[in-house]
Coordinates of C-alpha atoms and ligand atoms in Angstrom, one line a residue:
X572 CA 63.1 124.7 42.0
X573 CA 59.8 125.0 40.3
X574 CA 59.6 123.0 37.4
X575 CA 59.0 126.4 35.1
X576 CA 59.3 124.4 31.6
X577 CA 56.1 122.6 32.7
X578 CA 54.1 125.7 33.7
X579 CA 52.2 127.4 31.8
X580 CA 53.1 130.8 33.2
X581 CA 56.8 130.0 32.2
X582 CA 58.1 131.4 35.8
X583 CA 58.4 134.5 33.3
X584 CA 57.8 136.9 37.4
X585 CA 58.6 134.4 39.9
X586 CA 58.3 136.1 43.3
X587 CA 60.2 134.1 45.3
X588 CA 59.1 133.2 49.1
X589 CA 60.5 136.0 52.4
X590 CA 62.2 134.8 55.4
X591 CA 64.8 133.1 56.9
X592 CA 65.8 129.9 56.7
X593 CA 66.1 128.9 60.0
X594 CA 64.1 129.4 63.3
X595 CA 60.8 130.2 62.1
X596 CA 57.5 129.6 63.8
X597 CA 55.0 130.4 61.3
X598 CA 55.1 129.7 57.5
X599 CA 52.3 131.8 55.7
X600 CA 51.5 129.8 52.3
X601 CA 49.1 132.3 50.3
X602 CA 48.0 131.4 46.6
X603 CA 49.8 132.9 43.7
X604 CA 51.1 136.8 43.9
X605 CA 49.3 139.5 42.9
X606 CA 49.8 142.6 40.6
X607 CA 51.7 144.3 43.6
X608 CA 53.5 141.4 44.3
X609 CA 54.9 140.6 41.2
X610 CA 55.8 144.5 40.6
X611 CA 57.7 144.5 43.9
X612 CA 58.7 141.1 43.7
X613 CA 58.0 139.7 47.2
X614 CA 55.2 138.1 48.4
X615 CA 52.1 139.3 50.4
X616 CA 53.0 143.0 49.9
X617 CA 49.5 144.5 48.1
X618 CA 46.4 145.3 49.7
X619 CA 45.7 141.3 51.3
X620 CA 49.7 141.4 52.5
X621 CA 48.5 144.3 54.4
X622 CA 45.7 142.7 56.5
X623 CA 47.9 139.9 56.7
X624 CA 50.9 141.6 58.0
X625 CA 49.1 144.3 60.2
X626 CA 47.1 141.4 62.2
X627 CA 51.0 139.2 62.4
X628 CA 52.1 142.4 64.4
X629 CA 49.3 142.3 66.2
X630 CA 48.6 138.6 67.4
X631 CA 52.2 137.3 66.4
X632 CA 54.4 139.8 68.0
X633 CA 57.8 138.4 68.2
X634 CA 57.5 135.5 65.9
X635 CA 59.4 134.6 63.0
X636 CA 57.2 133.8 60.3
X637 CA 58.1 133.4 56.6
X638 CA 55.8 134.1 53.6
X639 CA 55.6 131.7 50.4
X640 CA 52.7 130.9 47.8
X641 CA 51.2 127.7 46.2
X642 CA 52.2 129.1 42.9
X643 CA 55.1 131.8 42.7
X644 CA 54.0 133.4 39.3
X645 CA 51.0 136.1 39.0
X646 CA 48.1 134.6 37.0
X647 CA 46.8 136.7 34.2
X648 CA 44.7 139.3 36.2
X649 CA 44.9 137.6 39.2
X650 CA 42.6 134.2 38.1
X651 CA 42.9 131.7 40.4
X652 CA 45.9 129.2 40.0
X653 CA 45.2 126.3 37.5
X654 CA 46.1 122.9 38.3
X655 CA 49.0 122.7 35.8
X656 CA 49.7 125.7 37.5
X657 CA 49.9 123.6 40.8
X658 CA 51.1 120.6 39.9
X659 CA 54.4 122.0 38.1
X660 CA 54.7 124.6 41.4
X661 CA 54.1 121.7 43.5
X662 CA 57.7 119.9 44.3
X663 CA 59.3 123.2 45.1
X664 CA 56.9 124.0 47.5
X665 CA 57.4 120.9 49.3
X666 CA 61.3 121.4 48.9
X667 CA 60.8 125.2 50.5
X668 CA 58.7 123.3 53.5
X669 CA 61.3 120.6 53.7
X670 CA 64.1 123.9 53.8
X671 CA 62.5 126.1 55.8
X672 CA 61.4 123.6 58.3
X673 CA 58.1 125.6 60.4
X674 CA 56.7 124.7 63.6
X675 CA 53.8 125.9 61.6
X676 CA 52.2 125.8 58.8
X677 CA 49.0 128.3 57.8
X678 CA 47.2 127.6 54.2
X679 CA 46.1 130.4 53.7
X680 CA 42.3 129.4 51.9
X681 CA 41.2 126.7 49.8
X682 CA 44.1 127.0 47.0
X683 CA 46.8 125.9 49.2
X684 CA 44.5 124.0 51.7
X685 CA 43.9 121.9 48.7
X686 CA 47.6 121.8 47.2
X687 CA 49.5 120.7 50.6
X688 CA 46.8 118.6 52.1
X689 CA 43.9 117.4 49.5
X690 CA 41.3 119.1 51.6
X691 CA 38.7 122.2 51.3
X692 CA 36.0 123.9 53.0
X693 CA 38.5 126.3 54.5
X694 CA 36.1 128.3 56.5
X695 CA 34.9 125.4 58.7
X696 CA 38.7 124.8 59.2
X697 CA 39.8 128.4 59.3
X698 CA 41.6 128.9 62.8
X699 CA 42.0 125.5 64.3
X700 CA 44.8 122.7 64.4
X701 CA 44.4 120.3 61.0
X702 CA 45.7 117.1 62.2
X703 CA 48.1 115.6 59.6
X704 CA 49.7 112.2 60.1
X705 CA 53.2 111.9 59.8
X706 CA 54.2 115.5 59.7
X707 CA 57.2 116.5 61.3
X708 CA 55.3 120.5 61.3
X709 CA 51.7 121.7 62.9
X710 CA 48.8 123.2 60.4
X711 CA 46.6 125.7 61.3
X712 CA 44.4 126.5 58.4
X713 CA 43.2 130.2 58.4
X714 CA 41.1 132.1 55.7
X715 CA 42.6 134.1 53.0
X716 CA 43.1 137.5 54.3
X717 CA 41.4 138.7 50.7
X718 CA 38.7 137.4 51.7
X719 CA 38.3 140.1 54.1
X720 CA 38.4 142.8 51.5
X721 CA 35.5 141.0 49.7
X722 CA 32.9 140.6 52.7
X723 CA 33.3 142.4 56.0
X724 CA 31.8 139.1 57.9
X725 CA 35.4 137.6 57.4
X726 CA 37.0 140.3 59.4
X727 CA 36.2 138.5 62.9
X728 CA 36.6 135.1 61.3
X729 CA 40.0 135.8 60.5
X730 CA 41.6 138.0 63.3
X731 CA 40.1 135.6 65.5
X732 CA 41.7 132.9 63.9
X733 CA 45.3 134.7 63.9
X734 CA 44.7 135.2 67.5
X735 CA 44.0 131.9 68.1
X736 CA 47.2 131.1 66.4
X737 CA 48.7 133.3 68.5
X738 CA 47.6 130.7 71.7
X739 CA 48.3 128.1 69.5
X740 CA 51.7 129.0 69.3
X741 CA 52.0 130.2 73.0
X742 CA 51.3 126.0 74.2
X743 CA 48.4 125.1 71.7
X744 CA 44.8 124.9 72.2
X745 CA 44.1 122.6 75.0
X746 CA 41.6 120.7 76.1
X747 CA 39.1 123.6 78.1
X748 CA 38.9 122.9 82.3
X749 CA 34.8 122.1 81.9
X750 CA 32.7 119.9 84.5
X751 CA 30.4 118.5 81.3
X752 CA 28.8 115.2 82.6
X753 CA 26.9 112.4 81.3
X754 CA 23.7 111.7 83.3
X755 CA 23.5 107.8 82.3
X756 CA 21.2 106.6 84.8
X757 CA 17.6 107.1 85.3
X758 CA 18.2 108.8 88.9
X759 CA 21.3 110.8 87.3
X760 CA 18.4 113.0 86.1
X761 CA 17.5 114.4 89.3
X762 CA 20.6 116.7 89.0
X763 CA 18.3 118.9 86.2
X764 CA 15.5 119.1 88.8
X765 CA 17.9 120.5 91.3
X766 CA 18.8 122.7 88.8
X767 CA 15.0 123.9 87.5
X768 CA 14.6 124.9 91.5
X769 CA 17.5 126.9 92.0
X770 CA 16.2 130.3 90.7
X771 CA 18.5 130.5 88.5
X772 CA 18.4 133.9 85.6
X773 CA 18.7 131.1 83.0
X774 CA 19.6 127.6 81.6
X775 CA 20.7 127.2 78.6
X776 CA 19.2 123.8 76.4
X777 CA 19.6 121.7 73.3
X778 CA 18.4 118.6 71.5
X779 CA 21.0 116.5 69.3
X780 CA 18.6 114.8 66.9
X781 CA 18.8 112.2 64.1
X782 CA 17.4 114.8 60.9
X783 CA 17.0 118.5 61.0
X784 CA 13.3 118.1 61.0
X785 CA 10.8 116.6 63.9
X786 CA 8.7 115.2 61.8
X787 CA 11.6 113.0 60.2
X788 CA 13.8 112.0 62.6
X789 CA 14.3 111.2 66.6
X790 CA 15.6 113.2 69.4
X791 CA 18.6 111.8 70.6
X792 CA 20.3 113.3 73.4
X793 CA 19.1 116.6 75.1
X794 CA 21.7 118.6 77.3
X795 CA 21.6 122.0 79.6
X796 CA 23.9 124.6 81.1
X797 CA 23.8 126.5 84.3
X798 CA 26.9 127.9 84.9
X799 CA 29.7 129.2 82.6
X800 CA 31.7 125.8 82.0
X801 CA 29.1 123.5 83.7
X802 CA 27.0 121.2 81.5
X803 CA 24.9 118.0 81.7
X804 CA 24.1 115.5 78.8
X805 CA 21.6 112.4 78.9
X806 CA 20.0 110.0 76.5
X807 CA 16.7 110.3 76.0
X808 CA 16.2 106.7 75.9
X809 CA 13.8 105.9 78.7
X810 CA 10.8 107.0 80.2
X811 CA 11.6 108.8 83.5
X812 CA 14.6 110.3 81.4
X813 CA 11.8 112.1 79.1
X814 CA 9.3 112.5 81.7
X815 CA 12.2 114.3 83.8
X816 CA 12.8 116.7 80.4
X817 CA 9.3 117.7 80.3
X818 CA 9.0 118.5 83.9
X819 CA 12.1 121.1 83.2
X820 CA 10.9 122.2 80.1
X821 CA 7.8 122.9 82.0
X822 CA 9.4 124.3 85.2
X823 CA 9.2 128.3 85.3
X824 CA 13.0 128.2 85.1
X825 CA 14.3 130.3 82.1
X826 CA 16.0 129.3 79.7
X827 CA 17.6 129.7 76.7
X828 CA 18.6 128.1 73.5
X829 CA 20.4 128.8 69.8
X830 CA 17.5 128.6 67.3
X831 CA 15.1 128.5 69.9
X832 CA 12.7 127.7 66.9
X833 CA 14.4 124.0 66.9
X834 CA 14.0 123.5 70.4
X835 CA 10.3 124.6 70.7
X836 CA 9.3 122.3 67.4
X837 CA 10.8 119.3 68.5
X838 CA 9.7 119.6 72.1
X839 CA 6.1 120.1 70.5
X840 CA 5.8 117.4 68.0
X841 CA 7.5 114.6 70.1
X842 CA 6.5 115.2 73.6
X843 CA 3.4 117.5 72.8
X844 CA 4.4 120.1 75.1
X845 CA 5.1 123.8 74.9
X846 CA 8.6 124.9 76.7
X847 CA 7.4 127.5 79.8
X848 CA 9.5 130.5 79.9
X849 CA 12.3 130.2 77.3
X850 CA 13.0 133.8 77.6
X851 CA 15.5 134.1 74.4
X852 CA 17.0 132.8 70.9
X853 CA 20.9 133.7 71.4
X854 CA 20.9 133.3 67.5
X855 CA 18.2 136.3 66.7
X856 CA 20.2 138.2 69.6
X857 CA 23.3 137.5 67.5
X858 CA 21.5 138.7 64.5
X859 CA 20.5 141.8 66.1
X860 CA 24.1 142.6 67.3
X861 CA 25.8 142.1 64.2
X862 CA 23.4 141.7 61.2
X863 CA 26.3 140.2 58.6
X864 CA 28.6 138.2 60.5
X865 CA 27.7 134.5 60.5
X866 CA 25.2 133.4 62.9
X867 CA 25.8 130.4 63.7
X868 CA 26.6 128.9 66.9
X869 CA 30.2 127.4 65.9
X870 CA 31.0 130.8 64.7
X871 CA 30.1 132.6 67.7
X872 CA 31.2 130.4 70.2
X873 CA 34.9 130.6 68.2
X874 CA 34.4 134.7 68.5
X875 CA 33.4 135.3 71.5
X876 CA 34.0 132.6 73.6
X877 CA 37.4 130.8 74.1
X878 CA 35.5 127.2 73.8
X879 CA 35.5 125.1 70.3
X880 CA 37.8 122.8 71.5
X881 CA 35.2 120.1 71.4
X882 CA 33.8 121.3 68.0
X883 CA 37.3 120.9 66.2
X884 CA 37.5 117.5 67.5
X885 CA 33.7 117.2 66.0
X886 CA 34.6 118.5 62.8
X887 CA 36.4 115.7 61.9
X888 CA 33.5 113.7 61.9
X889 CA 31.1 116.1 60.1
X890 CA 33.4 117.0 57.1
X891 CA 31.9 115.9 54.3
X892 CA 28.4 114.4 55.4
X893 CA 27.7 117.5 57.4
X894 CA 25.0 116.2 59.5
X895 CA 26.3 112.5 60.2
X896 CA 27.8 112.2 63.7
X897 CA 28.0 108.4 64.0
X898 CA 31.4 107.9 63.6
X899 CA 31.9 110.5 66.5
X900 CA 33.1 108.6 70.0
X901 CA 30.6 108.9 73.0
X902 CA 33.3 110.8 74.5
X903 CA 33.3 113.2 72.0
X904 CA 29.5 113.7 71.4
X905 CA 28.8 113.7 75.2
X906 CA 31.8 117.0 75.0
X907 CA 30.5 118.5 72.3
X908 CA 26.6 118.6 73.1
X909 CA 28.0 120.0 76.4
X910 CA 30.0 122.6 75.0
X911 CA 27.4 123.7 72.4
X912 CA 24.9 124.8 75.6
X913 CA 28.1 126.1 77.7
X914 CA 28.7 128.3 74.3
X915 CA 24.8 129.3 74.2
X916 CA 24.8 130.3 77.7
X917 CA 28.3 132.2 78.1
X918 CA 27.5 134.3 74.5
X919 CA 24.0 135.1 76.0
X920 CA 25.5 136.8 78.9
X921 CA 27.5 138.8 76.2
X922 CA 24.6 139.5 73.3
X923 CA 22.5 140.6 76.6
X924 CA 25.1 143.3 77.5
X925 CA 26.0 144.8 74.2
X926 CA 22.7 145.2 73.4
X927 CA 21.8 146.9 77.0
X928 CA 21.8 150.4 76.0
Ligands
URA1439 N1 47.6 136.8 47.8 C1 48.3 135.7 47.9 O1 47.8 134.6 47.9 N2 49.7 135.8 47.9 C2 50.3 136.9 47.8 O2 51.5 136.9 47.8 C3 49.5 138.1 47.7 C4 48.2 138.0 47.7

Protein backbone atom coordinates (compact mmCIF):
# COMPACT_ATOMS: atom_id res chain seq x y z
CA UNK A 1 0.00 0.00 0.00
CA UNK A 2 1.23 3.51 -0.38
CA UNK A 3 2.45 4.89 2.56
CA UNK A 4 -0.44 7.83 2.36
CA UNK A 5 0.44 9.25 6.07
CA UNK A 6 3.82 10.22 4.55
CA UNK A 7 2.40 11.96 1.36
CA UNK A 8 1.73 15.08 1.14
CA UNK A 9 -1.34 14.60 -1.05
CA UNK A 10 -2.83 12.39 1.83
CA UNK A 11 -4.00 9.57 -0.89
CA UNK A 12 -7.26 11.94 -0.31
CA UNK A 13 -8.19 10.46 -4.77
CA UNK A 14 -6.04 7.45 -5.11
CA UNK A 15 -6.66 6.00 -8.60
CA UNK A 16 -5.71 2.78 -8.23
CA UNK A 17 -3.68 0.80 -11.12
CA UNK A 18 -6.16 -1.35 -14.21
CA UNK A 19 -5.54 -4.89 -15.06
CA UNK A 20 -5.18 -8.21 -14.22
CA UNK A 21 -3.10 -9.71 -12.03
CA UNK A 22 -1.82 -12.39 -13.83
CA UNK A 23 -0.58 -13.02 -17.52
CA UNK A 24 0.27 -9.68 -18.62
CA UNK A 25 2.83 -8.59 -21.21
CA UNK A 26 3.07 -4.97 -20.84
CA UNK A 27 2.91 -2.83 -17.66
CA UNK A 28 2.28 0.94 -18.63
CA UNK A 29 3.74 3.08 -15.53
CA UNK A 30 2.57 6.87 -16.40
CA UNK A 31 3.28 9.71 -13.75
CA UNK A 32 0.49 10.72 -11.47
CA UNK A 33 -3.37 10.89 -12.83
CA UNK A 34 -4.84 13.65 -14.14
CA UNK A 35 -8.13 15.71 -13.66
CA UNK A 36 -10.00 12.96 -15.79
CA UNK A 37 -8.40 10.30 -14.07
CA UNK A 38 -9.03 11.12 -10.75
CA UNK A 39 -12.85 12.08 -11.61
CA UNK A 40 -13.24 8.66 -13.19
CA UNK A 41 -10.98 6.98 -10.98
CA UNK A 42 -8.78 4.79 -13.25
CA UNK A 43 -5.82 5.56 -14.77
CA UNK A 44 -4.87 6.78 -18.27
CA UNK A 45 -8.49 7.60 -19.23
CA UNK A 46 -8.17 11.67 -20.28
CA UNK A 47 -6.86 13.09 -23.28
CA UNK A 48 -2.97 11.27 -23.01
CA UNK A 49 -4.92 7.72 -22.01
CA UNK A 50 -6.33 8.21 -25.30
CA UNK A 51 -3.15 8.40 -27.44
CA UNK A 52 -2.00 5.84 -25.30
CA UNK A 53 -4.70 3.41 -25.60
CA UNK A 54 -5.58 4.08 -29.36
CA UNK A 55 -1.80 3.35 -30.42
CA UNK A 56 -2.00 -0.15 -27.70
CA UNK A 57 -4.83 -1.31 -30.19
CA UNK A 58 -3.00 -0.55 -32.81
CA UNK A 59 0.66 -1.95 -32.33
CA UNK A 60 -0.36 -4.24 -29.23
CA UNK A 61 -3.24 -6.07 -30.52
CA UNK A 62 -3.79 -8.95 -28.39
CA UNK A 63 -1.70 -8.17 -25.48
CA UNK A 64 -2.43 -7.90 -21.99
CA UNK A 65 -1.18 -4.87 -20.68
CA UNK A 66 -1.94 -3.25 -17.20
CA UNK A 67 -1.91 0.53 -16.47
CA UNK A 68 -0.33 2.00 -13.10
CA UNK A 69 1.43 5.44 -12.15
CA UNK A 70 4.50 6.57 -10.21
CA UNK A 71 2.27 8.37 -7.93
CA UNK A 72 -1.56 7.32 -7.61
CA UNK A 73 -2.89 10.79 -6.45
CA UNK A 74 -3.62 13.93 -8.82
CA UNK A 75 -1.24 16.76 -8.10
CA UNK A 76 -2.80 20.10 -7.57
CA UNK A 77 -3.44 21.16 -11.26
CA UNK A 78 -1.65 18.54 -12.61
CA UNK A 79 2.20 19.82 -11.32
CA UNK A 80 4.55 17.40 -11.73
CA UNK A 81 4.99 14.71 -8.78
CA UNK A 82 7.26 15.94 -5.98
CA UNK A 83 9.83 13.82 -4.51
CA UNK A 84 7.96 13.30 -1.25
CA UNK A 85 5.38 12.63 -3.51
CA UNK A 86 7.64 9.70 -4.89
CA UNK A 87 9.35 8.56 -2.28
CA UNK A 88 6.16 7.80 0.00
CA UNK A 89 4.43 6.29 -3.48
CA UNK A 90 7.55 4.47 -4.01
CA UNK A 91 7.26 0.89 -2.09
CA UNK A 92 3.85 0.18 -3.41
CA UNK A 93 4.86 0.67 -6.71
CA UNK A 94 7.51 -1.90 -6.34
CA UNK A 95 4.93 -4.12 -4.46
CA UNK A 96 2.40 -3.67 -7.62
CA UNK A 97 5.54 -4.73 -10.00
CA UNK A 98 6.46 -7.50 -7.67
CA UNK A 99 2.26 -8.55 -7.91
CA UNK A 100 1.68 -8.04 -11.12
CA UNK A 101 4.73 -9.64 -12.40
CA UNK A 102 5.22 -8.09 -16.43
CA UNK A 103 7.34 -9.39 -19.13
CA UNK A 104 7.41 -5.70 -19.57
CA UNK A 105 7.86 -2.82 -18.24
CA UNK A 106 7.27 0.83 -20.13
CA UNK A 107 8.20 4.17 -18.03
CA UNK A 108 6.37 6.10 -19.46
CA UNK A 109 8.84 9.64 -19.53
CA UNK A 110 11.27 10.96 -17.23
CA UNK A 111 8.98 10.82 -13.94
CA UNK A 112 8.85 7.17 -13.72
CA UNK A 113 12.12 6.65 -15.76
CA UNK A 114 13.66 8.28 -12.88
CA UNK A 115 11.54 6.66 -9.88
CA UNK A 116 12.09 2.82 -11.03
CA UNK A 117 15.46 3.13 -12.45
CA UNK A 118 17.52 6.48 -11.36
CA UNK A 119 17.84 7.41 -14.96
CA UNK A 120 16.63 10.39 -17.42
CA UNK A 121 16.95 11.70 -20.81
CA UNK A 122 13.85 9.73 -21.81
CA UNK A 123 13.84 10.69 -25.41
CA UNK A 124 17.32 9.30 -26.21
CA UNK A 125 15.84 6.13 -24.52
CA UNK A 126 12.29 6.33 -25.72
CA UNK A 127 11.63 3.01 -27.66
CA UNK A 128 14.51 0.69 -27.04
CA UNK A 129 15.37 -2.24 -24.47
CA UNK A 130 16.92 -0.45 -21.07
CA UNK A 131 19.13 -3.07 -19.82
CA UNK A 132 18.69 -3.59 -16.06
CA UNK A 133 20.71 -6.02 -14.06
CA UNK A 134 19.12 -8.39 -11.97
CA UNK A 135 15.50 -7.93 -13.12
CA UNK A 136 13.44 -10.79 -13.34
CA UNK A 137 11.10 -8.27 -16.10
CA UNK A 138 12.35 -6.38 -19.62
CA UNK A 139 12.13 -2.23 -19.80
CA UNK A 140 11.33 -0.55 -22.72
CA UNK A 141 11.37 3.14 -21.97
CA UNK A 142 8.92 5.06 -24.30
CA UNK A 143 7.89 8.95 -24.16
CA UNK A 144 5.02 10.19 -22.36
CA UNK A 145 2.15 10.01 -24.64
CA UNK A 146 1.41 13.87 -23.35
CA UNK A 147 4.12 14.77 -24.83
CA UNK A 148 2.44 14.29 -28.07
CA UNK A 149 -0.34 16.78 -27.34
CA UNK A 150 2.39 19.41 -26.55
CA UNK A 151 4.61 19.20 -29.79
CA UNK A 152 3.50 17.29 -32.94
CA UNK A 153 7.37 16.11 -33.53
CA UNK A 154 6.63 13.51 -30.69
CA UNK A 155 3.98 11.92 -32.65
CA UNK A 156 6.48 9.67 -34.84
CA UNK A 157 8.81 9.32 -31.88
CA UNK A 158 6.28 7.71 -30.00
CA UNK A 159 4.20 5.43 -32.35
CA UNK A 160 7.32 4.30 -33.57
CA UNK A 161 8.39 3.43 -30.31
CA UNK A 162 5.03 1.47 -29.43
CA UNK A 163 5.63 -0.29 -32.67
CA UNK A 164 8.83 -1.23 -31.92
CA UNK A 165 7.46 -2.52 -28.73
CA UNK A 166 5.20 -4.35 -30.60
CA UNK A 167 8.54 -6.39 -32.23
CA UNK A 168 9.95 -6.25 -29.14
CA UNK A 169 7.37 -8.32 -27.74
CA UNK A 170 6.84 -10.51 -30.92
CA UNK A 171 10.92 -12.05 -30.18
CA UNK A 172 12.79 -8.66 -29.26
CA UNK A 173 14.92 -6.52 -31.35
CA UNK A 174 17.74 -8.55 -32.62
CA UNK A 175 20.86 -8.09 -33.81
CA UNK A 176 20.04 -6.73 -37.87
CA UNK A 177 21.52 -9.53 -40.73
CA UNK A 178 24.27 -6.64 -42.05
CA UNK A 179 27.63 -7.50 -43.96
CA UNK A 180 29.52 -4.25 -42.00
CA UNK A 181 33.32 -4.91 -42.17
CA UNK A 182 36.39 -3.57 -40.85
CA UNK A 183 39.04 -2.84 -43.53
CA UNK A 184 42.23 -3.25 -41.04
CA UNK A 185 44.81 -3.67 -43.48
CA UNK A 186 46.44 -1.29 -45.80
CA UNK A 187 45.35 -3.54 -48.97
CA UNK A 188 41.72 -4.07 -47.27
CA UNK A 189 41.20 -0.56 -48.72
CA UNK A 190 41.14 -1.56 -52.23
CA UNK A 191 37.56 -2.87 -51.61
CA UNK A 192 36.44 1.23 -51.65
CA UNK A 193 38.21 1.61 -54.98
CA UNK A 194 36.22 -1.30 -56.33
CA UNK A 195 33.41 0.33 -55.13
CA UNK A 196 34.22 4.22 -56.55
CA UNK A 197 34.31 2.28 -60.12
CA UNK A 198 31.23 0.48 -60.07
CA UNK A 199 28.85 3.29 -61.31
CA UNK A 200 27.12 3.12 -58.67
CA UNK A 201 23.74 6.13 -58.12
CA UNK A 202 25.52 6.76 -54.75
CA UNK A 203 27.63 5.92 -51.59
CA UNK A 204 26.85 7.02 -48.71
CA UNK A 205 30.09 8.43 -46.23
CA UNK A 206 31.07 9.47 -42.76
CA UNK A 207 33.93 10.55 -40.51
CA UNK A 208 33.90 9.45 -36.64
CA UNK A 209 36.14 12.24 -35.27
CA UNK A 210 37.77 13.07 -31.87
CA UNK A 211 35.69 16.87 -31.31
CA UNK A 212 32.85 18.18 -33.35
CA UNK A 213 35.12 20.72 -34.93
CA UNK A 214 38.25 20.14 -37.54
CA UNK A 215 40.18 22.55 -36.38
CA UNK A 216 40.10 20.84 -32.79
CA UNK A 217 40.23 17.42 -33.05
CA UNK A 218 41.33 14.31 -35.36
CA UNK A 219 39.48 12.17 -37.79
CA UNK A 220 39.32 8.88 -36.58
CA UNK A 221 37.68 6.35 -38.58
CA UNK A 222 35.89 7.08 -41.89
CA UNK A 223 33.24 4.52 -43.23
CA UNK A 224 30.87 4.10 -46.60
CA UNK A 225 27.77 2.31 -47.80
CA UNK A 226 26.79 0.89 -51.14
CA UNK A 227 24.18 -1.27 -50.73
CA UNK A 228 21.22 -1.33 -48.29
CA UNK A 229 22.89 -3.33 -45.30
CA UNK A 230 26.40 -3.28 -46.74
CA UNK A 231 29.07 -1.20 -45.03
CA UNK A 232 32.87 -0.74 -44.69
CA UNK A 233 34.77 0.85 -41.79
CA UNK A 234 38.70 1.59 -41.61
CA UNK A 235 41.14 3.55 -39.42
CA UNK A 236 42.52 6.30 -40.83
CA UNK A 237 45.78 5.61 -39.32
CA UNK A 238 48.22 5.27 -42.22
CA UNK A 239 49.13 6.74 -45.30
CA UNK A 240 47.85 4.61 -48.15
CA UNK A 241 44.60 4.31 -45.89
CA UNK A 242 44.24 8.26 -46.33
CA UNK A 243 45.62 8.51 -49.63
CA UNK A 244 42.96 5.61 -50.65
CA UNK A 245 40.04 8.17 -48.94
CA UNK A 246 41.05 10.96 -50.98
CA UNK A 247 41.22 9.17 -54.18
CA UNK A 248 37.31 8.11 -53.39
CA UNK A 249 36.43 11.41 -52.17
CA UNK A 250 37.82 12.55 -55.41
CA UNK A 251 36.43 9.73 -57.66
CA UNK A 252 33.20 11.13 -59.73
CA UNK A 253 31.25 8.48 -57.67
CA UNK A 254 28.25 10.21 -55.82
CA UNK A 255 27.79 10.20 -52.74
CA UNK A 256 26.09 11.16 -49.93
CA UNK A 257 26.31 12.06 -46.32
CA UNK A 258 24.11 13.38 -43.04
CA UNK A 259 25.32 16.97 -42.49
CA UNK A 260 27.15 16.88 -45.47
CA UNK A 261 28.54 20.30 -44.12
CA UNK A 262 30.75 17.93 -41.51
CA UNK A 263 32.03 15.78 -44.10
CA UNK A 264 33.09 18.56 -46.65
CA UNK A 265 34.96 20.73 -43.55
CA UNK A 266 36.82 18.03 -42.25
CA UNK A 267 37.79 16.58 -45.58
CA UNK A 268 38.94 20.25 -46.38
CA UNK A 269 40.95 21.25 -43.38
CA UNK A 270 42.70 17.88 -42.83
CA UNK A 271 43.41 16.51 -46.22
CA UNK A 272 42.98 19.91 -48.22
CA UNK A 273 40.71 18.52 -50.63
CA UNK A 274 37.24 19.31 -51.85
CA UNK A 275 34.78 15.95 -52.01
CA UNK A 276 33.84 15.64 -56.12
CA UNK A 277 30.24 15.06 -56.57
CA UNK A 278 28.53 14.61 -53.21
CA UNK A 279 25.26 15.01 -54.69
CA UNK A 280 23.12 15.41 -51.22
CA UNK A 281 22.72 16.23 -47.31
CA UNK A 282 20.04 13.44 -46.31
CA UNK A 283 19.62 15.84 -43.16
CA UNK A 284 18.42 19.15 -45.28
CA UNK A 285 16.36 16.50 -47.43
CA UNK A 286 14.94 15.42 -43.96
CA UNK A 287 14.38 18.97 -43.15
CA UNK A 288 12.59 19.56 -46.29
CA UNK A 289 10.24 16.54 -45.80
CA UNK A 290 9.23 17.24 -42.43
CA UNK A 291 10.26 20.66 -41.16
CA UNK A 292 9.55 19.89 -37.20
CA UNK A 293 10.30 16.41 -36.55
CA UNK A 294 13.85 16.00 -35.28
CA UNK A 295 16.45 15.78 -37.76
CA UNK A 296 18.87 13.92 -36.66
CA UNK A 297 20.27 10.91 -37.98
CA UNK A 298 19.38 8.57 -34.76
CA UNK A 299 15.97 9.83 -35.07
CA UNK A 300 15.51 9.03 -38.61
CA UNK A 301 17.17 5.94 -38.89
CA UNK A 302 14.71 4.74 -35.68
CA UNK A 303 11.62 6.16 -38.07
CA UNK A 304 12.14 5.14 -41.12
CA UNK A 305 14.45 2.48 -41.08
CA UNK A 306 14.28 -0.72 -39.01
CA UNK A 307 18.17 -0.30 -38.04
CA UNK A 308 19.27 1.31 -34.43
CA UNK A 309 20.24 -1.79 -33.21
CA UNK A 310 23.81 -0.73 -33.03
CA UNK A 311 22.97 2.84 -31.76
CA UNK A 312 21.10 1.35 -28.62
CA UNK A 313 24.03 -0.65 -27.85
CA UNK A 314 26.07 2.91 -28.44
CA UNK A 315 23.90 4.69 -26.25
CA UNK A 316 25.13 3.15 -23.42
CA UNK A 317 28.32 4.58 -23.86
CA UNK A 318 27.30 8.22 -24.73
CA UNK A 319 24.83 8.84 -21.83
CA UNK A 320 25.98 11.27 -20.02
CA UNK A 321 29.21 12.60 -21.76
CA UNK A 322 27.40 12.79 -25.03
CA UNK A 323 30.34 12.91 -27.31
CA UNK A 324 32.77 10.42 -25.46
CA UNK A 325 32.94 7.00 -27.21
CA UNK A 326 35.99 5.49 -25.61
CA UNK A 327 34.56 3.20 -23.37
CA UNK A 328 32.61 1.80 -26.52
CA UNK A 329 34.21 -1.84 -27.71
CA UNK A 330 35.80 -1.96 -31.22
CA UNK A 331 33.13 -4.27 -32.00
CA UNK A 332 30.70 -1.88 -31.22
CA UNK A 333 32.12 1.29 -32.82
CA UNK A 334 33.16 -0.61 -35.98
CA UNK A 335 28.84 -1.57 -35.99
CA UNK A 336 27.82 1.47 -35.30
CA UNK A 337 29.91 3.77 -37.83
CA UNK A 338 28.66 1.08 -40.21
CA UNK A 339 25.14 1.39 -39.43
CA UNK A 340 25.09 5.14 -39.26
CA UNK A 341 26.14 5.22 -43.37
CA UNK A 342 23.73 2.06 -43.94
CA UNK A 343 21.02 4.47 -42.18
CA UNK A 344 22.17 7.58 -44.46
CA UNK A 345 21.94 5.66 -47.50
CA UNK A 346 18.62 3.47 -47.05
CA UNK A 347 16.65 7.05 -45.70
CA UNK A 348 18.08 8.74 -48.89
CA UNK A 349 16.43 6.33 -51.06
CA UNK A 350 13.17 7.27 -49.04
CA UNK A 351 13.63 11.40 -48.60
CA UNK A 352 14.38 11.10 -52.58
CA UNK A 353 10.94 9.53 -53.27
CA UNK A 354 8.64 11.48 -51.07
CA UNK A 355 9.90 14.47 -52.27
CA UNK A 356 9.61 13.30 -56.17
CA UNK A 357 6.52 14.98 -57.07
N1 LIG B 1 -0.86 10.86 -17.33
C1 LIG B 1 -0.28 9.95 -16.53
O1 LIG B 1 0.91 9.94 -16.35
N2 LIG B 1 -1.08 9.06 -15.94
C2 LIG B 1 -2.36 9.00 -16.13
O2 LIG B 1 -2.99 8.13 -15.57
C3 LIG B 1 -2.94 9.95 -16.98
C4 LIG B 1 -2.17 10.88 -17.59
Amino acid sequence: MPNCEECPLNGEQVVQGEGDRTGIDVMFVGEAPGEEEAGARRPFVGPAGDVLRGAVSRYLPGKEVYYTNTILCRPPNNRKPRKAEITACHDRLLQEINEVHPRVVVPLGNTPLKALFGLEKITKRSGRELEVEDCDFKVFPLIHPSATLHLSRNIPIFNTGMRLLGEFLQGGVTEPDTVYKLLRQDDDVESMLQVAGMGLDVVAIDYECTHLRPWFGEPVTASFCWQEGHAHIFYLNTERKVEAWKEFLLSPCPKIAHGAKFEYQWTKWHYDIEINNLIACTLLMHYLIDENSPHDLATSKRLYTKLGYWEGKMQEHLIPKDEHHHTASEELLINYGCEDTDGCLQIYHQFKEAMTP
